[in-house]
GROMACS .gro file of C-alpha atoms in nm:
model
   63
    1MET     CA    1   0.002   0.015   0.006
    2LYS     CA    2   0.149   0.375  -0.106
    3GLU     CA    3   0.207   0.584   0.157
    4LYS     CA    4  -0.018   0.882   0.160
    5LEU     CA    5   0.014   1.260   0.284
    6TYR     CA    6  -0.323   1.395   0.376
    7VAL     CA    7  -0.313   1.739   0.526
    8ASN     CA    8  -0.614   1.974   0.682
    9ILE     CA    9  -0.499   2.317   0.584
   10ARG     CA   10  -0.647   2.665   0.680
   11GLN     CA   11  -0.413   2.854   0.401
   12VAL     CA   12  -0.441   3.069   0.176
   13PHE     CA   13  -0.275   2.938  -0.095
   14PHE     CA   14  -0.406   2.729  -0.379
   15THR     CA   15  -0.201   2.365  -0.568
   16SER     CA   16  -0.253   2.159  -0.786
   17ALA     CA   17  -0.137   1.826  -0.777
   18VAL     CA   18   0.025   1.577  -1.091
   19PHE     CA   19   0.069   1.312  -1.131
   20SER     CA   20   0.171   1.082  -1.458
   21PRO     CA   21   0.282   1.136  -1.762
   22VAL     CA   22   0.372   1.434  -1.617
   23VAL     CA   23   0.606   1.310  -1.368
   24ALA     CA   24   0.720   0.995  -1.360
   25GLN     CA   25   0.459   0.641  -1.303
   26GLY     CA   26   0.415   0.626  -0.914
   27LYS     CA   27   0.534   0.986  -0.849
   28ALA     CA   28   0.386   1.313  -0.819
   29ALA     CA   29   0.479   1.688  -0.775
   30ILE     CA   30   0.279   1.960  -0.685
   31ARG     CA   31   0.204   2.236  -0.928
   32ILE     CA   32   0.230   2.645  -0.780
   33THR     CA   33   0.135   2.914  -0.912
   34LEU     CA   34   0.336   3.285  -0.909
   35ARG     CA   35   0.206   3.570  -0.957
   36ALA     CA   36   0.467   3.920  -1.055
   37ASP     CA   37   0.261   4.120  -0.760
   38MET     CA   38   0.300   3.841  -0.485
   39GLU     CA   39   0.453   4.014  -0.199
   40THR     CA   40   0.828   3.797  -0.135
   41THR     CA   41   0.667   3.791   0.222
   42LEU     CA   42   0.356   3.612   0.098
   43ILE     CA   43   0.618   3.323  -0.129
   44ARG     CA   44   0.855   3.319   0.129
   45HIS     CA   45   0.543   3.175   0.388
   46PHE     CA   46   0.484   2.912   0.148
   47CYS     CA   47   0.814   2.781   0.113
   48GLU     CA   48   0.820   2.807   0.452
   49PHE     CA   49   0.502   2.638   0.594
   50ILE     CA   50   0.580   2.402   0.298
   51SER     CA   51   0.911   2.297   0.430
   52GLU     CA   52   0.803   2.233   0.764
   53LEU     CA   53   0.514   2.040   0.619
   54LEU     CA   54   0.777   1.807   0.485
   55ARG     CA   55   0.943   1.825   0.747
   56THR     CA   56   0.667   1.726   0.995
   57HIS     CA   57   0.586   1.414   0.704
   58GLY     CA   58   0.963   1.326   0.728
   59ARG     CA   59   1.025   1.390   0.380
   60ASP     CA   60   1.349   1.509   0.240
   61ILE     CA   61   1.365   1.893   0.144
   62GLY     CA   62   1.642   1.895  -0.012
   63SER     CA   63   1.904   2.120   0.037
   0.00000   0.00000   0.00000
Protein backbone atom coordinates (compact mmCIF):
# COMPACT_ATOMS: atom_id res chain seq x y z
CA MET A 1 0.00 0.00 0.00
CA LYS A 2 1.43 3.38 -0.98
CA GLU A 3 1.88 5.97 1.72
CA LYS A 4 -0.27 9.05 1.22
CA LEU A 5 0.20 12.49 2.71
CA TYR A 6 -3.03 14.12 3.82
CA VAL A 7 -3.13 17.50 5.48
CA ASN A 8 -6.00 19.61 6.73
CA ILE A 9 -4.79 23.17 6.19
CA ARG A 10 -6.41 26.55 6.47
CA GLN A 11 -4.01 28.66 4.47
CA VAL A 12 -4.53 31.02 1.55
CA PHE A 13 -2.47 29.08 -0.97
CA PHE A 14 -3.84 27.27 -4.00
CA THR A 15 -1.86 24.38 -5.43
CA SER A 16 -2.77 21.43 -7.60
CA ALA A 17 -1.44 17.89 -7.81
CA VAL A 18 0.44 16.70 -10.89
CA PHE A 19 0.61 13.03 -11.87
CA SER A 20 1.68 10.83 -14.79
CA PRO A 21 2.43 11.49 -17.63
CA VAL A 22 3.80 14.88 -16.49
CA VAL A 23 5.87 13.17 -13.76
CA ALA A 24 7.16 9.59 -13.63
CA GLN A 25 4.66 6.76 -13.12
CA GLY A 26 3.99 6.26 -9.40
CA LYS A 27 5.25 9.75 -8.50
CA ALA A 28 3.49 13.03 -7.90
CA ALA A 29 4.32 16.71 -7.81
CA ILE A 30 2.72 19.94 -6.69
CA ARG A 31 2.04 22.67 -9.24
CA ILE A 32 2.55 26.13 -7.81
CA THR A 33 1.66 29.35 -9.61
CA LEU A 34 3.24 32.66 -8.63
CA ARG A 35 2.04 36.07 -9.77
CA ALA A 36 4.25 39.04 -10.55
CA ASP A 37 2.42 41.15 -7.95
CA MET A 38 2.95 38.72 -5.05
CA GLU A 39 4.86 40.08 -2.08
CA THR A 40 8.21 38.45 -1.33
CA THR A 41 7.09 37.80 2.24
CA LEU A 42 4.08 35.78 1.02
CA ILE A 43 6.29 33.63 -1.21
CA ARG A 44 8.74 33.04 1.65
CA HIS A 45 5.86 32.18 3.99
CA PHE A 46 4.61 29.60 1.49
CA CYS A 47 8.09 28.06 1.14
CA GLU A 48 8.46 27.87 4.92
CA PHE A 49 5.00 26.31 5.23
CA ILE A 50 5.79 23.60 2.66
CA SER A 51 9.22 22.91 4.23
CA GLU A 52 7.66 22.49 7.67
CA LEU A 53 4.92 20.28 6.27
CA LEU A 54 7.49 18.01 4.63
CA ARG A 55 9.65 17.85 7.79
CA THR A 56 6.59 17.02 9.90
CA HIS A 57 5.84 14.06 7.65
CA GLY A 58 9.43 12.84 7.40
CA ARG A 59 9.98 13.90 3.81
CA ASP A 60 13.34 14.99 2.43
CA ILE A 61 13.24 18.72 1.71
CA GLY A 62 16.50 18.76 -0.22
CA SER A 63 19.21 21.28 0.35
